[in-house]
Structure formats: C-alpha cells, structure tokens
Short mmCIF file of C-alpha atoms in Angstrom, two decimals:
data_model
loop_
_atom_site.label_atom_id
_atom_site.label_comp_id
_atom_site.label_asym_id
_atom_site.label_seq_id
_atom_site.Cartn_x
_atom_site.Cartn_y
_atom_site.Cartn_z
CA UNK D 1 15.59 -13.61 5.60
CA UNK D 2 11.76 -14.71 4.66
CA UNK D 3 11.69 -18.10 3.22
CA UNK D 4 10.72 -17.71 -0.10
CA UNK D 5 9.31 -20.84 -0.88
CA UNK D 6 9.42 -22.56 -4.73
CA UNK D 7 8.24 -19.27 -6.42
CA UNK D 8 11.49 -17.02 -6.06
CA UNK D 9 10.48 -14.35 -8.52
CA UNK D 10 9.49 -10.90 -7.50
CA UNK D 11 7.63 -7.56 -9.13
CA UNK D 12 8.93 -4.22 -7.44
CA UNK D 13 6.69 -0.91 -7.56
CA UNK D 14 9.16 1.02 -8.44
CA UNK D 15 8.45 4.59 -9.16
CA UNK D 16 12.08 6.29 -9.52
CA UNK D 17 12.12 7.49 -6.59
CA UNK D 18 14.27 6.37 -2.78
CA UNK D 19 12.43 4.37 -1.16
CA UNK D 20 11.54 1.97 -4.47
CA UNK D 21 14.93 2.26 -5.41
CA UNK D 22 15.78 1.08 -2.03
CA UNK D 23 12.98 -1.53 -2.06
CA UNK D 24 14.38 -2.96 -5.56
CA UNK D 25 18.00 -3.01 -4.20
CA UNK D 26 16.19 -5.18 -1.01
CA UNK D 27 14.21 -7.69 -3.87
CA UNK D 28 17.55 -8.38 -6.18
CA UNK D 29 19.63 -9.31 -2.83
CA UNK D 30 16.92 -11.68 -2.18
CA UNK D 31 15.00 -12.94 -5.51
CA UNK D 32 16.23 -15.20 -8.25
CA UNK D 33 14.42 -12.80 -10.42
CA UNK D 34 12.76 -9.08 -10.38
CA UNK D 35 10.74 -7.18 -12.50
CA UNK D 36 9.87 -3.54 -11.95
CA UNK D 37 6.72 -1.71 -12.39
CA UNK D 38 5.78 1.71 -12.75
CA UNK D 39 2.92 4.23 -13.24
CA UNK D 40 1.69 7.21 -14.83
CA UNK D 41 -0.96 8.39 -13.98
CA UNK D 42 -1.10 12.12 -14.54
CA UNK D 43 1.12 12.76 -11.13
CA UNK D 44 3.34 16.33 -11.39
CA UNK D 45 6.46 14.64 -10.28
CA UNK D 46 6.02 12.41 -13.70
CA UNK D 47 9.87 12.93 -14.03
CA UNK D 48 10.60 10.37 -11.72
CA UNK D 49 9.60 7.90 -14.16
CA UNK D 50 12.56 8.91 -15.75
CA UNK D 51 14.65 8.02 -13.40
CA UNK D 52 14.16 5.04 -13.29
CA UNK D 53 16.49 3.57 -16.26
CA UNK D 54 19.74 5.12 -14.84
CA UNK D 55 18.67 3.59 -11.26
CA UNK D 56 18.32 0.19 -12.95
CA UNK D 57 21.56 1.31 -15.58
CA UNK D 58 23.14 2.00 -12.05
CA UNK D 59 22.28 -1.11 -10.05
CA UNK D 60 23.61 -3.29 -12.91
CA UNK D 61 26.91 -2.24 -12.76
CA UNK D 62 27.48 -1.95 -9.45
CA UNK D 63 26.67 -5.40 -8.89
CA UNK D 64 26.51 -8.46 -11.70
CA UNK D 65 25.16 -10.27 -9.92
CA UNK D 66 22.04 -7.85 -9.59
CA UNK D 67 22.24 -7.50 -13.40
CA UNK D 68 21.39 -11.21 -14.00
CA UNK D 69 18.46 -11.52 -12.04
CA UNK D 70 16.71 -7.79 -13.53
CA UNK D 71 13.67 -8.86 -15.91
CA UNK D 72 11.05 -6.50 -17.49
CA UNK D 73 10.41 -3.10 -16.73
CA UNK D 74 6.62 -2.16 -17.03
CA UNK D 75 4.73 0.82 -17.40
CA UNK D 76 1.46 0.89 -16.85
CA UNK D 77 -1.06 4.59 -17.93
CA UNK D 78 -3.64 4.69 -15.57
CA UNK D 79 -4.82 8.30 -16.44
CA UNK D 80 -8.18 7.93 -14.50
CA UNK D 81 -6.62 7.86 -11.28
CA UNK D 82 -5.62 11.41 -11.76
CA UNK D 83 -8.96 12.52 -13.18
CA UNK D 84 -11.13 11.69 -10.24
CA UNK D 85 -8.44 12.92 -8.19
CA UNK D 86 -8.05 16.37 -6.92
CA UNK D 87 -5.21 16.95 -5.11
CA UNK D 88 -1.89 18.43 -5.03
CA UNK D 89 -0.46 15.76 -6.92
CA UNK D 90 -2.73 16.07 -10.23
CA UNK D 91 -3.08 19.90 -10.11
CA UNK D 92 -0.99 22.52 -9.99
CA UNK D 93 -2.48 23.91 -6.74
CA UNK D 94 -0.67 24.58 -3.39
CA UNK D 95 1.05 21.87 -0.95
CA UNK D 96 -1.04 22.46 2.32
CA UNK D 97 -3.15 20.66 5.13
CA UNK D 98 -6.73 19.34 3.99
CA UNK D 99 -9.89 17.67 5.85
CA UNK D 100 -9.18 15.45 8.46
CA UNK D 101 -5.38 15.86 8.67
CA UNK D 102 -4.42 14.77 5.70
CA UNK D 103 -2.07 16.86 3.57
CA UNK D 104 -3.75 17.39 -0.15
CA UNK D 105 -1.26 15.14 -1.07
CA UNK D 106 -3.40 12.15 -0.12
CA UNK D 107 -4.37 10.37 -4.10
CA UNK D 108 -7.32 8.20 -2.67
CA UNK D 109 -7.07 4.88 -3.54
CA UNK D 110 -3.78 5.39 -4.90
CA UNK D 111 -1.37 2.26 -3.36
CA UNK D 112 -4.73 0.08 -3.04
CA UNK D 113 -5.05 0.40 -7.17
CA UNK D 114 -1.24 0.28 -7.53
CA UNK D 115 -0.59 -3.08 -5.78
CA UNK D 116 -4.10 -4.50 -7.68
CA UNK D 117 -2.34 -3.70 -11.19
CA UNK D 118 0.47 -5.02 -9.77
CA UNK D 119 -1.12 -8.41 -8.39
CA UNK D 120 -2.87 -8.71 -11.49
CA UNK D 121 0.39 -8.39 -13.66
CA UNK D 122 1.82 -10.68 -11.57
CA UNK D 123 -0.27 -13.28 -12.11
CA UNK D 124 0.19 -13.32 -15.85
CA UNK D 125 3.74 -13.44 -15.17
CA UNK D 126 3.56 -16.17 -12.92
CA UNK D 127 5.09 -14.17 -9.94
CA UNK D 128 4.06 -14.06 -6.04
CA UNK D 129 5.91 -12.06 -4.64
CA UNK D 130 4.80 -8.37 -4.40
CA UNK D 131 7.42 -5.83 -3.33
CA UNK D 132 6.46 -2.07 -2.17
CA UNK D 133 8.03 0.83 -0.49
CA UNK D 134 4.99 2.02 1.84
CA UNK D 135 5.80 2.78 5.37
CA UNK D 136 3.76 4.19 8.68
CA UNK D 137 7.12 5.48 10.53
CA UNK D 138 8.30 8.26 8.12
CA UNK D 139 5.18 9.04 6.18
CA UNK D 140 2.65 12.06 5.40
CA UNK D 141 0.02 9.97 7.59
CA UNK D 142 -1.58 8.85 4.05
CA UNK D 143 -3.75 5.72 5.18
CA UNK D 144 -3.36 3.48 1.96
CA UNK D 145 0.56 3.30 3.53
CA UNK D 146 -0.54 1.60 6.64
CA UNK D 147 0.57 -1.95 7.58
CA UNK D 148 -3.21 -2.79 8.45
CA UNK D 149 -4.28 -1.62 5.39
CA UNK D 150 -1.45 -3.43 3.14
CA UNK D 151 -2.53 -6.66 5.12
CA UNK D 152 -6.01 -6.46 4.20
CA UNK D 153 -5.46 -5.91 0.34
CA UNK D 154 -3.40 -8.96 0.42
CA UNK D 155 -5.41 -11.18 1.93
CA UNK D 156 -8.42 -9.97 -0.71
CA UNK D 157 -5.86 -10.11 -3.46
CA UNK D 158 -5.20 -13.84 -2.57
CA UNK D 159 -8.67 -14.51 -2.15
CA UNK D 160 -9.68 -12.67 -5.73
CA UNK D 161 -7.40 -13.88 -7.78
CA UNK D 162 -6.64 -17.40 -6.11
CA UNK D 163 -3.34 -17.31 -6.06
CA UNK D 164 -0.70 -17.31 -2.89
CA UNK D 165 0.46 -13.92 -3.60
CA UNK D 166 2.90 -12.11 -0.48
CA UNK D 167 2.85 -8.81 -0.46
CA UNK D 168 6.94 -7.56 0.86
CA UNK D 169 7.15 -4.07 2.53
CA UNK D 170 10.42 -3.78 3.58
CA UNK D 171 10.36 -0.30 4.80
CA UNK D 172 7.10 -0.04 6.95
CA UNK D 173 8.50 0.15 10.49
CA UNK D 174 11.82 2.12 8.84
CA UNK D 175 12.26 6.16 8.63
CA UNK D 176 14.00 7.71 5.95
CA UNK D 177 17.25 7.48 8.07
CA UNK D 178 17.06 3.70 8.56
CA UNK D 179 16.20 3.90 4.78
CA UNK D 180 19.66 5.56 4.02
CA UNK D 181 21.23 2.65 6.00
CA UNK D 182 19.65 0.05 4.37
CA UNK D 183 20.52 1.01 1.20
CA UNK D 184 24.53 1.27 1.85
CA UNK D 185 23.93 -2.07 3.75
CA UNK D 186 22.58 -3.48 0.52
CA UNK D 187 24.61 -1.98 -1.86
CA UNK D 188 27.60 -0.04 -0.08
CA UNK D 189 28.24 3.68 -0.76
CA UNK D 190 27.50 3.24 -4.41
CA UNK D 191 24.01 2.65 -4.16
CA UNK D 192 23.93 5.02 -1.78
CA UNK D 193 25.28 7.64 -4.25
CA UNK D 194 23.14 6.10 -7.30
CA UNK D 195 20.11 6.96 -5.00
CA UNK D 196 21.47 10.51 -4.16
CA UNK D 197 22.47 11.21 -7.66
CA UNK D 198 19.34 9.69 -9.67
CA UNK D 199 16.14 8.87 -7.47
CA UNK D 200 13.33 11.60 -7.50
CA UNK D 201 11.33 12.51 -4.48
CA UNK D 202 10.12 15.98 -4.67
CA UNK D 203 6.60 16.30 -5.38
CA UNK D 204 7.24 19.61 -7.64
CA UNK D 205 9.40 17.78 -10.15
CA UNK D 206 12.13 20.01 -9.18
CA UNK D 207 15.52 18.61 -10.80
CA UNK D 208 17.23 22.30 -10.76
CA UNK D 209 18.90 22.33 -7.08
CA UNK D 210 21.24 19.88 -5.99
CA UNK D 211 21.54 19.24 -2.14
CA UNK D 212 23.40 16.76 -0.15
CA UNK D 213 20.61 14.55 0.22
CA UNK D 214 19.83 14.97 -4.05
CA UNK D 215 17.41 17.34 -6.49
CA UNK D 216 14.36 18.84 -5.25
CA UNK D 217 12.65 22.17 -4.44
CA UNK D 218 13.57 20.95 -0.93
CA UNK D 219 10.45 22.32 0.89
CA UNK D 220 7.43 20.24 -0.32
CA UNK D 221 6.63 17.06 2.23
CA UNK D 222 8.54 14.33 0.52
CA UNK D 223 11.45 17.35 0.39
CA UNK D 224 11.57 17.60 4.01
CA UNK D 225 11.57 14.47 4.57
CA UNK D 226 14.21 12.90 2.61
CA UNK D 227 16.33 15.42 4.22
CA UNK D 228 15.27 15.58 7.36
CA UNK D 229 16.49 11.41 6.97
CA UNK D 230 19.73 12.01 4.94
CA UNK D 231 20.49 14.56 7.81
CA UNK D 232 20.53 11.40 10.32
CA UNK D 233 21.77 9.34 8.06
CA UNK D 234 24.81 11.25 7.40
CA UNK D 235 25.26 11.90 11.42
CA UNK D 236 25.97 8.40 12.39
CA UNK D 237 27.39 6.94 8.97
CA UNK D 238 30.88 6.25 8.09
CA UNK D 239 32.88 9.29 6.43
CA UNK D 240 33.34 7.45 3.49
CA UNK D 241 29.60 6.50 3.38
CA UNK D 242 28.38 10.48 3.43
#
C-alpha cells in the first residue's frame, strides 16, 4: 500500500461506470476521506451519471466503514468539451475506426481536462490525492489513457498549481478481468454484484438488455470489452463470486 503521507484525503473521477466504481471502492479501502467527481459534458452515455448515487447508496451499506469516510459528490457541466468535439461520443453517428487508428470514440483532450478540473477542485478542497480509472492494458488505444501521458499532466499539475498533488491510477497495467477481481477483492461478491447491477459502460446508453456481465447494447467497444473481461473473470472465480 502507497504511503500516503499527512494529507489522507482523496477525489475519485467517478463517472458511474466499472472501472470508477472500482477505482472508488480502491480510494475508500485506503483514504481517511473521498470525494467523487463527475462530468457532463454532452457525452450520449449521460445516463451513467445516474448511476452513480445507487453505486455510492450501494457501497455504503455494504461496508460502514466505507460510509464514514464518503464526502461530497460533484458535478461539474463542461458543455464545451462536447462542442469542439466530433466524435461518436457527442453525436449520434456510427461506432467505427477513424484516422490514425483511433476508434471515433477518441474525445481529444478529454482525461487531460478531466483530471485539470479535478486538480483544480482539489485544491480548494485541500485534497492531494487524485484517483482515476485510465488504463493502457484493456483500452480502445485512446492516448490521454496512457501511463506516460498521466505522468506528464501530473508533474505540470504540481508545477501549475504548486501544490504536491499524486495522481492514483490503480487500474493502468489491469484488464477488465483483473478489474473484476479487484473489485470482489475489495469488496467481496457484493460489490461485485453492485457493479454488475448498477455501473454503466455502454457507450449507446443502452439500459434495456441485461447480460451476465450488466446493461448494455453489448456490441459497442466499451460493450465488448466489459464482457470480453467478465467472461474471464467468471472462468477462474469462485462459484459463489459469479
């Protein structure tokens, strides 16, 4: 476990859907005390905002201990992001393969003005510690989820706003398998079921089908890969785990 130093307070991105879940679950087993932040910013798959206050709702009752370290949960409208940004999702246009081998999922800039809003909220709340789900191992190849690049931003982050900040990202070197198992390491088959029952993924904002792994239209990118992982997952866990 990363010594935390005096500052033992942490803000989670946390957009609703696994993987932030996942990351939150990873902050309260380690942090005195977590706060949560979200955005809008014109994305299709808005509903996974929503999801986010039965996750939390979830999370407090399956552990109290979790429930006395959960602060603030902020939302933050940064509409201009999806303005300058034409892709697949902030229009409804086609999931498919763009320039240079990125899918047209790619929002430009997306994480890198995420975890600046995030820094910057952090500072007024008098927190270091930075906590987000981006990882190179199970990803759509989107560059602003690379471990380089979250190094970089931290170090200019630090050097911007003067202040220590550490950026966590607990799942970069995990795939959505390992992801699975973390999650009923930190919080047993409950939170593994919380994240099945209540997370959002799917890039369509599909909610209608139910599969093993949870709701989605179950072909879109994030789709195949959350059940491509639960697949895995469910292959080597416990019975009682599945």
């Amino acid at each position: 476990m990363t010594e935390l130093g005096q500052n033992n307070a942490a803000l989670v991105l946390f957009s609703g859907g696994q993987d932030s879940a996942t990351c939150l679950a990873w902050a309260l087993a380690r942090f005195t005390r977590v706060e949560t932040i979200g955005f809008s910013y014109g994305q299709r798959h808005a509903v996974e905002l929503d999801s986010r206050a039965k996750l939390i709702d979830g999370m407090m009752a399956l552990r109290p201990e979790w429930a006395s370290k959960l602060g603030e949960n902020h939302t933050l409208d940064v509409p201009t992001l999806g303005d300058i940004s034409e892709t697949a999702l902030t229009r409804d246009t086609a999931i498919e393969m763009g320039e240079g081998g990125l899918p047209n999922t790619f929002v430009p800039g997306r994480n890198l003005v995420f975890l600046t809003f995030a820094a910057a909220l952090a500072y007024r709340r008098g927190v270091t510690h930075i906590v987000g789900g981006m990882c190179e191992t199970d990803f759509s190849g989107y560059p602003d989820c690379r471990d380089e690049t979250i190094k970089a931003l931290n170090v200019a982050l630090n050097l911007g706003m003067a202040r220590p900040f550490e950026l966590h990202t607990p799942l970069m070197w995990r795939d959505k398998a390992d992801t699975w198992a973390l999650a009923e390491e930190l919080g047993g088959k409950g939170l593994v079921d919380l994240i099945v029952e209540h997370s959002h993924t799917c890039y369509l904002g599909e909610r209608g089908a139910r599969h093993d792994w949870g709701y989605g239209c179950g072909e879109c990118p994030a789709c195949s890969l959350r059940a491509k992982g639960w697949a895995a997952y469910a292959a080597h866990a416990v019975p009682e785990a599945r």
